[in-house]
Amino acid sequence: MEDVNNLKILSLGIFGAILFGLSLFFLKKEFQKYTRWIFFFVLLFFFGVVLFVATAQDPIFAPADWSRGWVLPRDALGAITAGFLVDAQAFLGLFFATALTALLGGFLSIRADTPSWARVIPSFLVSLGGFSISVTALTPWMVFIGFFISVFGGAVVLGAKWKTDADSMLGVRFAWERSSGLFCSIFGACVLAATQPPLLLNHQVAGVEPLGGALLLLGLFSQFQSFPFSARRLAQRQVPLVASVLVAQVLPGWAVLFFLARFEPSLTGSTIVLVYGWISLFSAVLSTGEGLFQSESPRGITIWVSAGFAFASALFAFSGAQAGFVWGLGVGLGGISLSLFAENGRGQKTEKKTVNKQNNGLLVLISSFLSCAAGTGFLGFVSSIGGHQWFTQGLESAPMAASFSVALFCLAFLGWKNFFQLNRIQSGPTVPLVTAVLSLFVVSLSLSVFWDGTLFGGVVLEGADSIFPSILRKIFIQLRPIAQKSDMAIVASGGYFGIALFAFFTAYWGFGRKRDVLSDVAKKFVRMFGVVSDGYGIDRLFAGALRFLIFISERLYRRIDQVFWGRLLPAGFSRIIEKGSQVITVIDLRFFVRLSAALRGAVELPAKALQLIQNGNVQWYLFFAVASGIAVLLNFLKG
Amino acid sequence: MNNHFLSLMIILPLAGAVLQMGISKKMALAGFARWGALISSIAASLVGVVLVFSMDRQTPDLQFTESLSWVGSYAIHYELGLDGLNALLVLLVSIIFPVLLAAEWNQKTGLRGMHGLFLILQCAFFGVAVAQDLFLLFFFWGLSAMPFYFLVGIWGGEGRESAAFRSVVASAIGNCFLFAALILVYYSADPHSFSIRDLSGGRFSGKSFFFFGREILVSSAAFVLMSLGLACRAPIWPLHGWFSNVAKEAPPTVFISLAAVTVPVAIYIFVRLSYSLFPEMLLGTGNVIVLVGAANLVMGGIFAVAQKGLRLLLAFLCLSGVGLALIGVGSLQSAGVVGAVFHLLVFGLGLCGFGLFAGVIASRSGHSMFLKEQRQRSFGGLATVTPMIAVVAGVFIASLLGIPGFGGFVGNALLIIGSYSVHPAMVIVAGLALLLSTYFLFTMYRCVFFGEPNTALENFSDLTLREKFYFLPLVAGLIFAGIYPKPLLELVRPTVLTLLSTIK
């Protein structure tokens, strides 16, 4: 009972944060100066609620869940259930996301040059609320609510300058793409619920219906914005890059990975998951291809983050939730950290060539290096645990090892390309110390020692480097163990880190020196690389499909609705009625004439006879008298 | 038990309409007409809402029943009752008509006439919803057709005469078919009866008649006639031509009462009669009903993409919504049918809200075209000028799309859950059509509210207090139905389960 009350308090806290975030959008201009205070107050309050609920559990962080029928009774066929589940995993997500939101929101709110901060900062709260619902949800339906709230927050951030066409288009397109994906997921969940109610995330669904599972995963995958979607649009000059990376990419990406981690027991062994893994891997590789040809590093970073999350979901499919989750952590934190610099204008092509001694170049270099390392599974970062685990497993199958190697190389190559691109151009404005320190702090959270308690993630020293107890083992206690000791461990480690290093040096060769090799190649094959950098023409294909759809629907509407129903049919009806009445009138007239003639004919003869009788001529009277006498006589003679 | 509350609910708006005739022009100018209309409408609605929420949710039986002999020699009864199938419809009518009257508060031409006709419509729709006698049901259904002719013909746009004429012709044809079906049913029952309760349970199974030497089953002939009759008024594609014409010409409130009330009521009649009177036909034609529903959904979606105006967009949204409801009805699964009945309520509220939003835009700009001929925007940037309109429109669109937390989600999810197991292909088609609707609704929203502000619309005002007042019940209703649908679903479920158990 106490657990249930705690859950209710937590849910109130989450919805309170969302409502406060929403109400901040409607603050009048004179009150907008209080936005940042309200923001911090709400975050503090929310953090307090989470802390209270976590410590009130007996024992501390103990799992608790609560559910009830939302649509139809809880156990009825077709029921949709609402519920919350808090466990170590959920608390970790809540604490971590709240802290990050506070840090980055605070950073943006104290910066005077943050554009549209009165909309950006509240949307942080809304997104945090959405994320919190997703990670504490017991049912997929609650997860979807969380996602939709996050999508709303993301759309507001991306379209924060609603007054420009480009921004509004960006925000709405983002909302549309993500919502369409979520509708797919909802559809999939409905299909699953049709066969096995209630759909709870702490209960294994036996025999996942293929179509339902596929649609569910497809919708979730779309939240990463990896190929065939494109994340390059998320890097909009008008919006602080770190805001769009956090709200539109990292928080939704983590929420998806949390959901997958909870749903994993139901999906294990299913063919859908393997297909999903291959699709994710393929998508990650194609996305990195697109990212490599971006001339501006903010776009490269957003694409890299998306590809990283797609890679994480491939890891999830092949090596389990924990592998995917840790990779996602590294990518998310690395992406946030790197985006802090890109928003300062570094890495963007500009004519200005001013070398500023006070731009904290060394710190930026170190921090951005660590960020890329975190996002590409370098030794010592939490992401390396997942990557290494998969590589070890993959060695048992040549196609898998080859695919993984290619994907890892591409991802790492793009990451390092971003790093070199960011640091090669010394032309941006000054990077404040606070930005560099914040970036360093964020990326330090992705060190394996923080999550696994080991210096190198237990990858090379097989646990001998353990310093603290592992948080990962606590939150993934029911799932697969992290490192699977294998005879091939040395080969795996060598191969895995060899690929990572190879990617680094290749990127250095390509971008780290004065000459940008890839750019030179791209200039020679403008058309081909233009298509790749433009997301493989998917946008154009999509726009063409939409134009075709509009064309078809307009034609159909004109032909069927306007011409047939609007003109031809009414005209036809009135013509039928008109002609019909004319024909009937003619028939009626002719009939009347003939009837009159017949009547006249029938009446005229007796009338003539009567007229003759009555004309007063005696001979006719005599004739009728004699004739009548003869007739009477003949009648009697018969008898 | 005759407690006459249902009669009171029906008579109050009629009394209000009669009152409108007695009010002089001078008194009307002083506001007596509009207050009189609003009060009588709200009073009737209050009775309806109180009745619905005081229903026993455990029983599938009719409640608050009234039964009086009307024309004894023909076994025609004044028989009313409320159960899970019609309770949500009563709620829908209760919410929408006061809102429509409030929306026409400042009508300058023929205020008394317009309010009187709206009140007659409210009376008629309450009557159709609760009537348990076929003749009485037809009486109210017929009554509901005539006011539209005047409302469109007098207060409509430039092509109002044609639109009004088409509307009345479609209604007349539909009513003829329906009446023929009812007469067939009446004479086939032994003893003759119009009472739905007496006629239910497959009373016509195996009964037939000869037509030009061919033996025809009574139930199949009556079912086909009834379906055709209702399809003319629902409207079902391809019988929807008159509907889109009325959408263009009718005042927004009139079209709302057509799309958001008449259409759900027509679907309700189909559900009520087919489940009660023609269960074997329903079992046989479930696939056809689902197919028609999917066709409606797809065609509605495709036509909607081509639209540049809010009114026609509303018309084709309505066409799609009808399709979704039919998929649920034809599924013959409890979740599907419950979802269809629930969908009628939330879909009606959503359409009403969307229509009023179109009306609000039209009243300020003189038109409701969000795209010009070459698909360039007519509006733009309204979110910063009129944030309340943007929020309210957002709620209606979210519900129509079925975003979790809004009423539409509950209906859509139940429909999919219920129908997927029996008609997976059709449900997938429906899903694709729903995805299509996300495109055109998002596009419309962007064109109206975001982007470069149109300088001609700088003086565009946000919602007035009166407008907020009438939008409130719709927004609250959709959010309530989305977050806490339990009490409403509990009303519907026992009746649906009982009907399904008798069928199967």
PDB file of N, CA, C and O in Angstrom, chain B residues 442-476:
ATOM      1  N   PHE B 442      -1.464  17.653 -39.701  1.00  0.00           N
ATOM      2  CA  PHE B 442      -0.235  18.382 -39.327  1.00  0.00           C
ATOM      3  C   PHE B 442       0.036  19.507 -40.330  1.00  0.00           C
ATOM      4  O   PHE B 442       0.422  20.610 -39.944  1.00  0.00           O
ATOM      5  N   THR B 443      -0.170  19.222 -41.603  1.00  0.00           N
ATOM      6  CA  THR B 443       0.057  20.243 -42.632  1.00  0.00           C
ATOM      7  C   THR B 443      -0.880  21.426 -42.411  1.00  0.00           C
ATOM      8  O   THR B 443      -0.468  22.585 -42.460  1.00  0.00           O
ATOM      9  N   MET B 444      -2.145  21.112 -42.175  1.00  0.00           N
ATOM     10  CA  MET B 444      -3.120  22.176 -41.958  1.00  0.00           C
ATOM     11  C   MET B 444      -2.716  23.022 -40.756  1.00  0.00           C
ATOM     12  O   MET B 444      -2.734  24.247 -40.816  1.00  0.00           O
ATOM     13  N   TYR B 445      -2.316  22.347 -39.685  1.00  0.00           N
ATOM     14  CA  TYR B 445      -1.981  23.074 -38.453  1.00  0.00           C
ATOM     15  C   TYR B 445      -0.791  24.013 -38.700  1.00  0.00           C
ATOM     16  O   TYR B 445      -0.786  25.161 -38.254  1.00  0.00           O
ATOM     17  N   ARG B 446       0.196  23.508 -39.410  1.00  0.00           N
ATOM     18  CA  ARG B 446       1.369  24.345 -39.699  1.00  0.00           C
ATOM     19  C   ARG B 446       0.977  25.545 -40.559  1.00  0.00           C
ATOM     20  O   ARG B 446       1.387  26.669 -40.289  1.00  0.00           O
ATOM     21  N   CYS B 447       0.161  25.280 -41.571  1.00  0.00           N
ATOM     22  CA  CYS B 447      -0.221  26.363 -42.481  1.00  0.00           C
ATOM     23  C   CYS B 447      -0.993  27.459 -41.761  1.00  0.00           C
ATOM     24  O   CYS B 447      -0.884  28.626 -42.107  1.00  0.00           O
ATOM     25  N   VAL B 448      -1.778  27.079 -40.781  1.00  0.00           N
ATOM     26  CA  VAL B 448      -2.608  28.084 -40.099  1.00  0.00           C
ATOM     27  C   VAL B 448      -1.822  28.777 -38.981  1.00  0.00           C
ATOM     28  O   VAL B 448      -1.864  30.001 -38.858  1.00  0.00           O
ATOM     29  N   PHE B 449      -1.079  28.021 -38.225  1.00  0.00           N
ATOM     30  CA  PHE B 449      -0.561  28.589 -36.974  1.00  0.00           C
ATOM     31  C   PHE B 449       0.919  28.959 -36.971  1.00  0.00           C
ATOM     32  O   PHE B 449       1.343  29.761 -36.157  1.00  0.00           O
ATOM     33  N   PHE B 450       1.708  28.343 -37.808  1.00  0.00           N
ATOM     34  CA  PHE B 450       3.144  28.607 -37.741  1.00  0.00           C
ATOM     35  C   PHE B 450       3.631  29.343 -38.982  1.00  0.00           C
ATOM     36  O   PHE B 450       2.896  29.528 -39.933  1.00  0.00           O
ATOM     37  N   GLY B 451       4.895  29.676 -38.945  1.00  0.00           N
ATOM     38  CA  GLY B 451       5.525  30.310 -40.095  1.00  0.00           C
ATOM     39  C   GLY B 451       5.375  31.818 -40.101  1.00  0.00           C
ATOM     40  O   GLY B 451       4.938  32.428 -39.118  1.00  0.00           O
ATOM     41  N   GLU B 452       5.775  32.416 -41.219  1.00  0.00           N
ATOM     42  CA  GLU B 452       5.742  33.879 -41.362  1.00  0.00           C
ATOM     43  C   GLU B 452       4.318  34.374 -41.148  1.00  0.00           C
ATOM     44  O   GLU B 452       3.401  33.913 -41.821  1.00  0.00           O
ATOM     45  N   PRO B 453       4.131  35.319 -40.225  1.00  0.00           N
ATOM     46  CA  PRO B 453       2.767  35.804 -40.006  1.00  0.00           C
ATOM     47  C   PRO B 453       2.248  36.571 -41.222  1.00  0.00           C
ATOM     48  O   PRO B 453       2.994  37.305 -41.855  1.00  0.00           O
ATOM     49  N   ASN B 454       1.001  36.340 -41.499  1.00  0.00           N
ATOM     50  CA  ASN B 454       0.355  37.065 -42.587  1.00  0.00           C
ATOM     51  C   ASN B 454       0.001  38.458 -42.077  1.00  0.00           C
ATOM     52  O   ASN B 454      -0.750  38.603 -41.114  1.00  0.00           O
ATOM     53  N   THR B 455       0.553  39.489 -42.721  1.00  0.00           N
ATOM     54  CA  THR B 455       0.362  40.864 -42.205  1.00  0.00           C
ATOM     55  C   THR B 455      -1.101  41.284 -42.234  1.00  0.00           C
ATOM     56  O   THR B 455      -1.524  42.116 -41.438  1.00  0.00           O
ATOM     57  N   ALA B 456      -1.855  40.691 -43.136  1.00  0.00           N
ATOM     58  CA  ALA B 456      -3.278  41.049 -43.210  1.00  0.00           C
ATOM     59  C   ALA B 456      -4.048  40.556 -41.991  1.00  0.00           C
ATOM     60  O   ALA B 456      -5.176  40.976 -41.752  1.00  0.00           O
ATOM     61  N   LEU B 457      -3.432  39.681 -41.238  1.00  0.00           N
ATOM     62  CA  LEU B 457      -4.138  39.091 -40.092  1.00  0.00           C
ATOM     63  C   LEU B 457      -3.627  39.625 -38.755  1.00  0.00           C
ATOM     64  O   LEU B 457      -3.793  38.990 -37.723  1.00  0.00           O
ATOM     65  N   GLU B 458      -3.000  40.788 -38.801  1.00  0.00           N
ATOM     66  CA  GLU B 458      -2.436  41.321 -37.550  1.00  0.00           C
ATOM     67  C   GLU B 458      -3.504  41.608 -36.510  1.00  0.00           C
ATOM     68  O   GLU B 458      -3.264  41.551 -35.319  1.00  0.00           O
ATOM     69  N   ASN B 459      -4.699  41.962 -36.978  1.00  0.00           N
ATOM     70  CA  ASN B 459      -5.772  42.295 -36.029  1.00  0.00           C
ATOM     71  C   ASN B 459      -6.646  41.090 -35.688  1.00  0.00           C
ATOM     72  O   ASN B 459      -7.734  41.238 -35.142  1.00  0.00           O
ATOM     73  N   PHE B 460      -6.178  39.941 -36.038  1.00  0.00           N
ATOM     74  CA  PHE B 460      -6.891  38.698 -35.752  1.00  0.00           C
ATOM     75  C   PHE B 460      -6.992  38.537 -34.238  1.00  0.00           C
ATOM     76  O   PHE B 460      -5.969  38.492 -33.554  1.00  0.00           O
ATOM     77  N   SER B 461      -8.194  38.466 -33.720  1.00  0.00           N
ATOM     78  CA  SER B 461      -8.312  38.422 -32.255  1.00  0.00           C
ATOM     79  C   SER B 461      -8.377  36.982 -31.748  1.00  0.00           C
ATOM     80  O   SER B 461      -8.835  36.086 -32.458  1.00  0.00           O
ATOM     81  N   ASP B 462      -7.930  36.812 -30.516  1.00  0.00           N
ATOM     82  CA  ASP B 462      -7.965  35.484 -29.897  1.00  0.00           C
ATOM     83  C   ASP B 462      -9.392  35.184 -29.439  1.00  0.00           C
ATOM     84  O   ASP B 462     -10.298  35.995 -29.621  1.00  0.00           O
ATOM     85  N   LEU B 463      -9.574  34.038 -28.794  1.00  0.00           N
ATOM     86  CA  LEU B 463     -10.916  33.621 -28.373  1.00  0.00           C
ATOM     87  C   LEU B 463     -11.518  34.632 -27.399  1.00  0.00           C
ATOM     88  O   LEU B 463     -10.845  35.096 -26.478  1.00  0.00           O
ATOM     89  N   THR B 464     -12.782  34.945 -27.608  1.00  0.00           N
ATOM     90  CA  THR B 464     -13.484  35.806 -26.656  1.00  0.00           C
ATOM     91  C   THR B 464     -13.963  34.934 -25.491  1.00  0.00           C
ATOM     92  O   THR B 464     -13.879  33.701 -25.560  1.00  0.00           O
ATOM     93  N   LEU B 465     -14.509  35.590 -24.477  1.00  0.00           N
ATOM     94  CA  LEU B 465     -14.978  34.852 -23.305  1.00  0.00           C
ATOM     95  C   LEU B 465     -16.087  33.875 -23.689  1.00  0.00           C
ATOM     96  O   LEU B 465     -16.120  32.730 -23.231  1.00  0.00           O
ATOM     97  N   ARG B 466     -16.981  34.350 -24.574  1.00  0.00           N
ATOM     98  CA  ARG B 466     -18.088  33.490 -25.009  1.00  0.00           C
ATOM     99  C   ARG B 466     -17.546  32.271 -25.745  1.00  0.00           C
ATOM    100  O   ARG B 466     -18.001  31.146 -25.537  1.00  0.00           O
ATOM    101  N   GLU B 467     -16.555  32.498 -26.585  1.00  0.00           N
ATOM    102  CA  GLU B 467     -15.992  31.382 -27.350  1.00  0.00           C
ATOM    103  C   GLU B 467     -15.274  30.395 -26.423  1.00  0.00           C
ATOM    104  O   GLU B 467     -15.388  29.182 -26.583  1.00  0.00           O
ATOM    105  N   LYS B 468     -14.567  30.953 -25.444  1.00  0.00           N
ATOM    106  CA  LYS B 468     -13.912  30.053 -24.474  1.00  0.00           C
ATOM    107  C   LYS B 468     -14.963  29.222 -23.755  1.00  0.00           C
ATOM    108  O   LYS B 468     -14.787  28.033 -23.506  1.00  0.00           O
ATOM    109  N   PHE B 469     -16.077  29.886 -23.452  1.00  0.00           N
ATOM    110  CA  PHE B 469     -17.155  29.222 -22.731  1.00  0.00           C
ATOM    111  C   PHE B 469     -17.691  28.039 -23.518  1.00  0.00           C
ATOM    112  O   PHE B 469     -17.937  26.964 -22.984  1.00  0.00           O
ATOM    113  N   TYR B 470     -17.878  28.227 -24.814  1.00  0.00           N
ATOM    114  CA  TYR B 470     -18.462  27.099 -25.546  1.00  0.00           C
ATOM    115  C   TYR B 470     -17.435  26.072 -25.998  1.00  0.00           C
ATOM    116  O   TYR B 470     -17.780  24.948 -26.337  1.00  0.00           O
ATOM    117  N   PHE B 471     -16.154  26.457 -26.035  1.00  0.00           N
ATOM    118  CA  PHE B 471     -15.136  25.450 -26.362  1.00  0.00           C
ATOM    119  C   PHE B 471     -14.832  24.553 -25.153  1.00  0.00           C
ATOM    120  O   PHE B 471     -14.390  23.422 -25.312  1.00  0.00           O
ATOM    121  N   LEU B 472     -15.054  25.110 -23.966  1.00  0.00           N
ATOM    122  CA  LEU B 472     -14.672  24.401 -22.734  1.00  0.00           C
ATOM    123  C   LEU B 472     -15.269  22.996 -22.611  1.00  0.00           C
ATOM    124  O   LEU B 472     -14.530  22.033 -22.361  1.00  0.00           O
ATOM    125  N   PRO B 473     -16.619  22.848 -22.767  1.00  0.00           N
ATOM    126  CA  PRO B 473     -17.161  21.493 -22.598  1.00  0.00           C
ATOM    127  C   PRO B 473     -16.596  20.488 -23.601  1.00  0.00           C
ATOM    128  O   PRO B 473     -16.433  19.305 -23.271  1.00  0.00           O
ATOM    129  N   LEU B 474     -16.284  20.966 -24.796  1.00  0.00           N
ATOM    130  CA  LEU B 474     -15.748  20.041 -25.810  1.00  0.00           C
ATOM    131  C   LEU B 474     -14.340  19.598 -25.437  1.00  0.00           C
ATOM    132  O   LEU B 474     -14.015  18.403 -25.460  1.00  0.00           O
ATOM    133  N   VAL B 475     -13.509  20.577 -25.063  1.00  0.00           N
ATOM    134  CA  VAL B 475     -12.126  20.255 -24.690  1.00  0.00           C
ATOM    135  C   VAL B 475     -12.129  19.365 -23.445  1.00  0.00           C
ATOM    136  O   VAL B 475     -11.450  18.327 -23.396  1.00  0.00           O
ATOM    137  N   ALA B 476     -12.930  19.777 -22.453  1.00  0.00           N
ATOM    138  CA  ALA B 476     -12.981  19.004 -21.213  1.00  0.00           C
ATOM    139  C   ALA B 476     -13.503  17.595 -21.470  1.00  0.00           C
ATOM    140  O   ALA B 476     -12.980  16.615 -20.918  1.00  0.00           O
TER     141      ALA B 476
END
